[in-house]
């Protein structure tokens, strides 16, 4: 363990300067097998999300609030995945998976920022679908570009402030010796127990953020879909109800996957058995979901398929 001398905590003592990440597995052969798999996942994540952002930018027919929010979701997913995957990939090739105190704090800050921003954005997208279905004639007036910009800024700023507060409260604690993080990235539930000081304040901050941001946005999403369901049931035609539901299906799948796996990790009590389960679930919501989101929104979306077809035709010089 690497340590540095300090005189700031009750006299002479040593404080942790490096943490050790245990990773997904300590078996060398398995790590070498996982490396190309996760490298492929990361490259696909970057390709699909960057491709979707580019397609939305170049196709004028996709310049609507829904696709504006979707492009920002892809940007969040790129940052989310990039804050974890490169280091995890390099750790697969290392015998000792060390990360500096500052790098660990930075990784935690970015991961938390992106995760909380995604919660806020998913709530914003649910509100957008509610307005589109509940007030279609006023949709373009209500969801004006200025409001869309403010909603995205709100999502980003809320995630930033909450993440900054959590990071400061977590890494301001005194770490006197234990430095092994039983995870493949720096996460508060695995870091705080290593502290030698009272984590009460950090736990209160985490509880407040979870209550107001995570559960608050989930409540807004559920309320929005309650109103959406009521609006759909009032539609006279089956075709209209089916079309309205299809516009929400992709968002519902994304919300279910993201909140379902994230809450499973952070609500379930820790144990030796659940630690391995937490790693698997964490892989799903921080590695796989950023890859799946653009696919979920594109597979059954005729507008995206037609926009992609037009772009390919223009690139090939076809009429």
CSV table of C-alpha atoms in Angstrom, one decimal:
chain,number,residue,atom,x,y,z
A,1,UNK,CA,0.0,0.0,0.0
A,2,UNK,CA,1.3,3.5,-0.9
A,3,UNK,CA,0.9,6.1,1.8
A,4,UNK,CA,2.0,9.6,2.5
A,5,UNK,CA,2.8,11.3,5.8
A,6,UNK,CA,0.4,13.9,7.3
A,7,UNK,CA,0.2,15.9,10.5
A,8,UNK,CA,-3.4,17.1,10.1
A,9,UNK,CA,-5.3,14.3,12.0
A,10,UNK,CA,-4.5,13.9,15.7
A,11,UNK,CA,-0.8,13.9,15.3
A,12,UNK,CA,1.5,11.6,13.3
A,13,UNK,CA,-0.3,9.1,11.1
A,14,UNK,CA,-0.4,7.8,7.5
A,15,UNK,CA,-3.1,8.7,5.0
A,16,UNK,CA,-4.0,6.7,1.9
A,17,UNK,CA,-2.6,8.0,-1.4
A,18,UNK,CA,-3.5,5.1,-3.6
A,19,UNK,CA,-6.5,2.7,-3.7
A,20,UNK,CA,-6.4,-0.8,-5.1
A,21,UNK,CA,-9.3,-1.9,-7.3
A,22,UNK,CA,-10.1,-5.6,-7.1
A,23,UNK,CA,-11.8,-5.5,-10.5
A,24,UNK,CA,-14.3,-8.0,-11.9
A,25,UNK,CA,-12.1,-11.0,-11.3
A,26,UNK,CA,-8.7,-11.9,-9.9
A,27,UNK,CA,-8.2,-14.7,-12.3
A,28,UNK,CA,-5.6,-13.8,-14.9
A,29,UNK,CA,-7.0,-16.0,-17.7
A,30,UNK,CA,-10.5,-14.6,-17.2
A,31,UNK,CA,-9.2,-11.0,-17.3
A,32,UNK,CA,-7.5,-11.7,-20.6
A,33,UNK,CA,-10.7,-13.2,-21.9
A,34,UNK,CA,-12.8,-10.3,-20.8
A,35,UNK,CA,-10.5,-7.6,-22.3
A,36,UNK,CA,-11.5,-8.1,-26.0
A,37,UNK,CA,-15.2,-8.4,-24.9
A,38,UNK,CA,-15.3,-5.1,-23.0
A,39,UNK,CA,-13.1,-3.4,-25.6
A,40,UNK,CA,-15.6,-4.4,-28.3
A,41,UNK,CA,-18.5,-3.2,-26.1
A,42,UNK,CA,-16.8,0.2,-25.5
A,43,UNK,CA,-16.0,0.7,-29.2
A,44,UNK,CA,-19.6,-0.1,-30.1
A,45,UNK,CA,-20.9,2.3,-27.4
A,46,UNK,CA,-18.8,5.1,-28.9
A,47,UNK,CA,-19.7,4.3,-32.5
A,48,UNK,CA,-23.4,4.0,-31.9
A,49,UNK,CA,-23.8,7.0,-29.7
A,50,UNK,CA,-21.6,9.3,-31.8
A,51,UNK,CA,-23.4,8.0,-34.9
A,52,UNK,CA,-26.8,8.8,-33.4
A,53,UNK,CA,-25.6,12.3,-32.4
A,54,UNK,CA,-24.2,13.0,-35.8
A,55,UNK,CA,-27.4,11.7,-37.6
A,56,UNK,CA,-29.6,13.9,-35.4
A,57,UNK,CA,-27.4,16.9,-36.2
A,58,UNK,CA,-27.3,16.5,-40.0
A,59,UNK,CA,-30.9,15.4,-40.5
A,60,UNK,CA,-33.2,18.5,-40.4
A,61,UNK,CA,-36.3,16.2,-39.9
A,62,UNK,CA,-34.8,15.1,-36.5
A,63,UNK,CA,-34.5,18.6,-35.2
A,64,UNK,CA,-37.3,18.2,-32.7
A,65,UNK,CA,-37.3,18.2,-28.9
A,66,UNK,CA,-37.5,14.4,-28.6
A,67,UNK,CA,-34.3,13.9,-30.7
A,68,UNK,CA,-32.6,16.9,-29.0
A,69,UNK,CA,-33.0,15.2,-25.7
A,70,UNK,CA,-32.0,11.8,-27.2
A,71,UNK,CA,-28.7,13.3,-28.6
A,72,UNK,CA,-27.9,14.7,-25.1
A,73,UNK,CA,-28.7,11.2,-23.7
A,74,UNK,CA,-26.1,9.7,-26.1
A,75,UNK,CA,-23.6,12.4,-25.0
A,76,UNK,CA,-24.1,11.4,-21.3
A,77,UNK,CA,-23.7,7.7,-22.2
A,78,UNK,CA,-20.4,8.4,-24.0
A,79,UNK,CA,-19.1,10.3,-20.9
A,80,UNK,CA,-20.5,7.7,-18.5
A,81,UNK,CA,-18.9,4.8,-20.3
A,82,UNK,CA,-15.6,6.7,-20.9
A,83,UNK,CA,-15.2,7.5,-17.3
A,84,UNK,CA,-15.0,3.7,-16.5
A,85,UNK,CA,-14.2,1.6,-19.5
A,86,UNK,CA,-10.7,2.8,-20.4
A,87,UNK,CA,-9.3,2.3,-16.9
A,88,UNK,CA,-11.1,-1.0,-16.5
A,89,UNK,CA,-9.6,-2.2,-19.8
A,90,UNK,CA,-6.1,-1.2,-18.7
A,91,UNK,CA,-6.7,-3.0,-15.4
A,92,UNK,CA,-7.4,-6.2,-17.2
A,93,UNK,CA,-3.8,-6.2,-18.4
A,94,UNK,CA,-2.3,-5.2,-15.0
A,95,UNK,CA,-1.3,-7.4,-12.1
A,96,UNK,CA,-1.8,-4.6,-9.6
A,97,UNK,CA,-4.8,-2.3,-10.2
A,98,UNK,CA,-3.8,0.8,-8.4
A,99,UNK,CA,-5.6,4.2,-8.7
A,100,UNK,CA,-4.5,7.4,-7.0
A,101,UNK,CA,-6.7,9.1,-4.5
A,102,UNK,CA,-7.3,12.1,-6.8
A,103,UNK,CA,-8.0,9.9,-9.8
A,104,UNK,CA,-10.5,7.8,-7.8
A,105,UNK,CA,-12.2,11.0,-6.6
A,106,UNK,CA,-12.4,12.3,-10.2
A,107,UNK,CA,-13.8,9.1,-11.5
A,108,UNK,CA,-16.4,9.0,-8.8
A,109,UNK,CA,-17.3,12.6,-9.5
A,110,UNK,CA,-17.8,12.0,-13.3
A,111,UNK,CA,-19.7,8.8,-12.9
A,112,UNK,CA,-22.0,10.3,-10.3
A,113,UNK,CA,-22.5,13.4,-12.4
A,114,UNK,CA,-23.4,11.5,-15.5
A,115,UNK,CA,-25.7,9.1,-13.6
A,116,UNK,CA,-27.6,11.9,-11.8
A,117,UNK,CA,-27.8,13.9,-15.0
A,118,UNK,CA,-29.3,10.9,-16.8
A,119,UNK,CA,-32.0,10.6,-14.1
A,120,UNK,CA,-33.0,14.2,-14.6
A,121,UNK,CA,-32.9,13.8,-18.4
A,122,UNK,CA,-35.1,10.7,-18.3
A,123,UNK,CA,-37.6,12.7,-16.3
A,124,UNK,CA,-37.4,15.5,-18.9
A,125,UNK,CA,-38.0,13.1,-21.7
A,126,UNK,CA,-41.0,11.7,-19.9
A,127,UNK,CA,-42.4,15.2,-19.6
A,128,UNK,CA,-41.8,15.7,-23.3
A,129,UNK,CA,-43.7,12.6,-24.2
A,130,UNK,CA,-46.6,13.7,-21.9
A,131,UNK,CA,-46.8,17.1,-23.6
A,132,UNK,CA,-46.6,15.4,-27.1
A,133,UNK,CA,-49.5,13.0,-26.3
A,134,UNK,CA,-51.6,15.1,-23.9
A,135,UNK,CA,-51.4,18.5,-25.7
A,136,UNK,CA,-50.3,17.7,-29.3
A,137,UNK,CA,-51.7,21.0,-30.8
A,138,UNK,CA,-49.7,23.1,-28.3
A,139,UNK,CA,-46.6,20.9,-28.3
A,140,UNK,CA,-44.4,23.1,-30.5
A,141,UNK,CA,-45.3,26.2,-28.4
A,142,UNK,CA,-44.8,24.5,-25.0
A,143,UNK,CA,-41.6,22.6,-26.0
A,144,UNK,CA,-39.9,25.6,-27.5
A,145,UNK,CA,-36.1,25.5,-28.2
A,146,UNK,CA,-35.5,27.9,-25.3
A,147,UNK,CA,-37.3,25.6,-22.8
A,148,UNK,CA,-35.5,22.5,-24.2
A,149,UNK,CA,-32.2,24.2,-23.6
A,150,UNK,CA,-33.1,25.1,-20.1
A,151,UNK,CA,-34.3,21.6,-19.3
A,152,UNK,CA,-31.0,20.1,-20.5
A,153,UNK,CA,-29.0,22.7,-18.6
A,154,UNK,CA,-31.1,21.9,-15.5
A,155,UNK,CA,-30.3,18.2,-15.9
A,156,UNK,CA,-26.6,18.9,-16.3
A,157,UNK,CA,-26.3,21.4,-13.5
A,158,UNK,CA,-28.3,19.4,-11.1
A,159,UNK,CA,-26.2,16.4,-11.7
A,160,UNK,CA,-23.0,18.5,-11.4
A,161,UNK,CA,-23.9,20.1,-8.1
A,162,UNK,CA,-25.2,16.9,-6.4
A,163,UNK,CA,-22.2,14.9,-7.6
A,164,UNK,CA,-19.8,17.6,-6.4
A,165,UNK,CA,-21.4,17.6,-3.0
A,166,UNK,CA,-21.3,13.8,-2.7
A,167,UNK,CA,-17.7,13.7,-3.9
A,168,UNK,CA,-16.5,16.3,-1.4
A,169,UNK,CA,-18.4,14.6,1.5
A,170,UNK,CA,-17.0,11.2,0.6
A,171,UNK,CA,-13.3,12.1,-0.2
A,172,UNK,CA,-13.1,14.7,2.6
A,173,UNK,CA,-13.2,11.7,5.1
A,174,UNK,CA,-10.0,10.5,6.7
A,175,UNK,CA,-8.6,7.3,5.1
A,176,UNK,CA,-5.9,5.9,7.4
A,177,UNK,CA,-5.0,2.6,6.0
A,178,UNK,CA,-7.4,0.2,4.4
A,179,UNK,CA,-7.3,0.9,0.6
A,180,UNK,CA,-8.8,-2.1,-1.2
A,181,UNK,CA,-11.9,-1.3,-3.1
A,182,UNK,CA,-14.0,-4.4,-3.9
A,183,UNK,CA,-15.2,-3.1,-7.2
A,184,UNK,CA,-14.0,-2.3,-10.8
A,185,UNK,CA,-14.5,1.4,-10.3
A,186,UNK,CA,-14.6,3.9,-7.5
A,187,UNK,CA,-18.1,3.9,-5.9
A,188,UNK,CA,-19.2,5.4,-2.6
A,189,UNK,CA,-20.7,2.2,-1.0
A,190,UNK,CA,-17.2,0.5,-1.4
A,191,UNK,CA,-15.1,3.6,-0.5
A,192,UNK,CA,-16.8,5.0,2.6
A,193,UNK,CA,-16.4,1.8,4.7
A,194,UNK,CA,-12.6,2.2,4.3
A,195,UNK,CA,-12.7,5.5,6.1
A,196,UNK,CA,-11.4,5.8,9.7
A,197,UNK,CA,-13.7,8.8,10.5
A,198,UNK,CA,-17.4,9.1,11.1
A,199,UNK,CA,-19.2,8.8,7.7
A,200,UNK,CA,-22.5,10.1,9.1
A,201,UNK,CA,-22.4,13.4,7.1
A,202,UNK,CA,-21.5,11.6,3.9
A,203,UNK,CA,-24.4,9.1,4.4
A,204,UNK,CA,-26.9,12.0,5.0
A,205,UNK,CA,-25.7,13.7,1.8
A,206,UNK,CA,-26.1,10.4,-0.1
A,207,UNK,CA,-29.6,9.9,1.4
A,208,UNK,CA,-30.7,13.4,0.4
A,209,UNK,CA,-29.4,13.1,-3.1
A,210,UNK,CA,-31.1,9.7,-3.5
A,211,UNK,CA,-34.4,11.0,-2.1
A,212,UNK,CA,-34.6,14.2,-4.1
A,213,UNK,CA,-32.8,13.3,-7.4
A,214,UNK,CA,-33.1,9.6,-7.9
A,215,UNK,CA,-36.5,8.9,-6.3
A,216,UNK,CA,-37.7,12.4,-7.2
A,217,UNK,CA,-37.1,12.0,-10.9
A,218,UNK,CA,-38.5,8.4,-10.8
A,219,UNK,CA,-41.7,9.8,-9.2
A,220,UNK,CA,-41.9,12.5,-11.9
A,221,UNK,CA,-41.5,9.8,-14.6
A,222,UNK,CA,-44.3,7.7,-13.0
A,223,UNK,CA,-46.6,10.7,-12.8
A,224,UNK,CA,-45.9,11.6,-16.4
A,225,UNK,CA,-46.8,8.1,-17.5
A,226,UNK,CA,-49.9,8.1,-15.4
A,227,UNK,CA,-51.1,11.2,-17.3
A,228,UNK,CA,-49.9,9.7,-20.6
A,229,UNK,CA,-51.9,6.5,-19.9
A,230,UNK,CA,-55.0,8.6,-19.1
A,231,UNK,CA,-54.6,10.5,-22.3
A,232,UNK,CA,-54.1,7.4,-24.4
A,233,UNK,CA,-57.2,5.7,-23.0
A,234,UNK,CA,-59.2,8.8,-24.1
A,235,UNK,CA,-58.2,8.4,-27.7
A,236,UNK,CA,-61.1,7.1,-29.8
A,237,UNK,CA,-59.1,5.0,-32.3
A,238,UNK,CA,-57.0,1.9,-31.7
A,239,UNK,CA,-54.5,3.0,-34.2
A,240,UNK,CA,-54.0,6.3,-32.4
A,241,UNK,CA,-53.5,4.6,-29.1
A,242,UNK,CA,-51.0,2.2,-30.6
A,243,UNK,CA,-49.0,5.0,-32.2
A,244,UNK,CA,-49.0,7.0,-29.0
A,245,UNK,CA,-47.8,4.0,-27.0
A,246,UNK,CA,-45.0,3.3,-29.5
A,247,UNK,CA,-43.6,6.8,-29.1
A,248,UNK,CA,-43.1,6.0,-25.3
A,249,UNK,CA,-42.0,2.3,-25.6
A,250,UNK,CA,-38.3,3.0,-26.1
A,251,UNK,CA,-38.2,5.5,-23.2
A,252,UNK,CA,-40.0,3.0,-20.9
A,253,UNK,CA,-37.5,0.3,-21.7
A,254,UNK,CA,-34.6,2.7,-21.0
A,255,UNK,CA,-36.1,3.8,-17.7
A,256,UNK,CA,-36.8,0.3,-16.6
A,257,UNK,CA,-33.3,-1.0,-17.3
A,258,UNK,CA,-31.5,2.0,-15.8
A,259,UNK,CA,-33.5,2.5,-12.6
A,260,UNK,CA,-34.1,-1.3,-12.2
A,261,UNK,CA,-30.4,-2.2,-12.2
A,262,UNK,CA,-29.2,0.9,-10.4
A,263,UNK,CA,-31.7,0.6,-7.5
A,264,UNK,CA,-30.9,-3.1,-7.2
A,265,UNK,CA,-27.3,-2.3,-6.6
A,266,UNK,CA,-27.7,0.6,-4.1
A,267,UNK,CA,-30.8,-0.5,-2.2
A,268,UNK,CA,-29.9,-4.2,-1.6
A,269,UNK,CA,-27.8,-4.8,1.6
A,270,UNK,CA,-24.2,-5.7,1.0
A,271,UNK,CA,-22.8,-9.2,1.7
A,272,UNK,CA,-20.1,-11.4,0.4
A,273,UNK,CA,-22.6,-13.0,-1.9
A,274,UNK,CA,-24.2,-9.7,-3.1
A,275,UNK,CA,-20.8,-8.1,-3.9
A,276,UNK,CA,-20.5,-10.3,-6.9
A,277,UNK,CA,-24.1,-9.7,-7.9
A,278,UNK,CA,-23.5,-5.9,-7.5
A,279,UNK,CA,-20.5,-6.1,-9.9
A,280,UNK,CA,-22.6,-7.9,-12.5
A,281,UNK,CA,-25.5,-5.4,-12.1
A,282,UNK,CA,-23.0,-2.5,-12.2
A,283,UNK,CA,-21.6,-3.8,-15.5
A,284,UNK,CA,-25.1,-3.7,-16.9
A,285,UNK,CA,-26.0,-0.2,-15.9
A,286,UNK,CA,-22.6,1.5,-16.4
A,287,UNK,CA,-21.3,-0.5,-19.4
A,288,UNK,CA,-24.1,-2.2,-21.3
A,289,UNK,CA,-26.9,0.3,-21.0
A,290,UNK,CA,-24.9,3.1,-22.6
A,291,UNK,CA,-24.3,0.7,-25.5
A,292,UNK,CA,-28.0,-0.4,-25.7
A,293,UNK,CA,-29.7,3.0,-25.4
A,294,UNK,CA,-29.1,4.1,-29.1
A,295,UNK,CA,-30.1,0.6,-30.2
A,296,UNK,CA,-33.3,0.7,-28.2
A,297,UNK,CA,-34.3,4.1,-29.6
A,298,UNK,CA,-33.4,3.2,-33.2
A,299,UNK,CA,-34.7,-0.3,-33.8
A,300,UNK,CA,-38.4,0.5,-34.1
A,301,UNK,CA,-38.0,4.2,-35.0
A,302,UNK,CA,-39.1,4.9,-38.6
A,303,UNK,CA,-37.9,8.5,-38.5
A,304,UNK,CA,-34.3,7.5,-37.5
A,305,UNK,CA,-34.3,4.7,-40.1
A,306,UNK,CA,-35.5,7.0,-42.9
A,307,UNK,CA,-33.0,9.7,-41.8
A,308,UNK,CA,-30.1,7.1,-41.9
A,309,UNK,CA,-31.3,5.9,-45.3
A,310,UNK,CA,-31.2,9.5,-46.7
A,311,UNK,CA,-27.8,10.2,-45.3
A,312,UNK,CA,-26.4,7.0,-46.8
A,313,UNK,CA,-28.0,7.9,-50.2
A,314,UNK,CA,-26.5,11.4,-50.1
A,315,UNK,CA,-23.1,10.0,-49.1
A,316,UNK,CA,-23.3,7.5,-52.0
A,317,UNK,CA,-24.4,10.2,-54.5
A,318,UNK,CA,-27.7,8.5,-55.1
A,319,UNK,CA,-30.9,10.5,-55.8
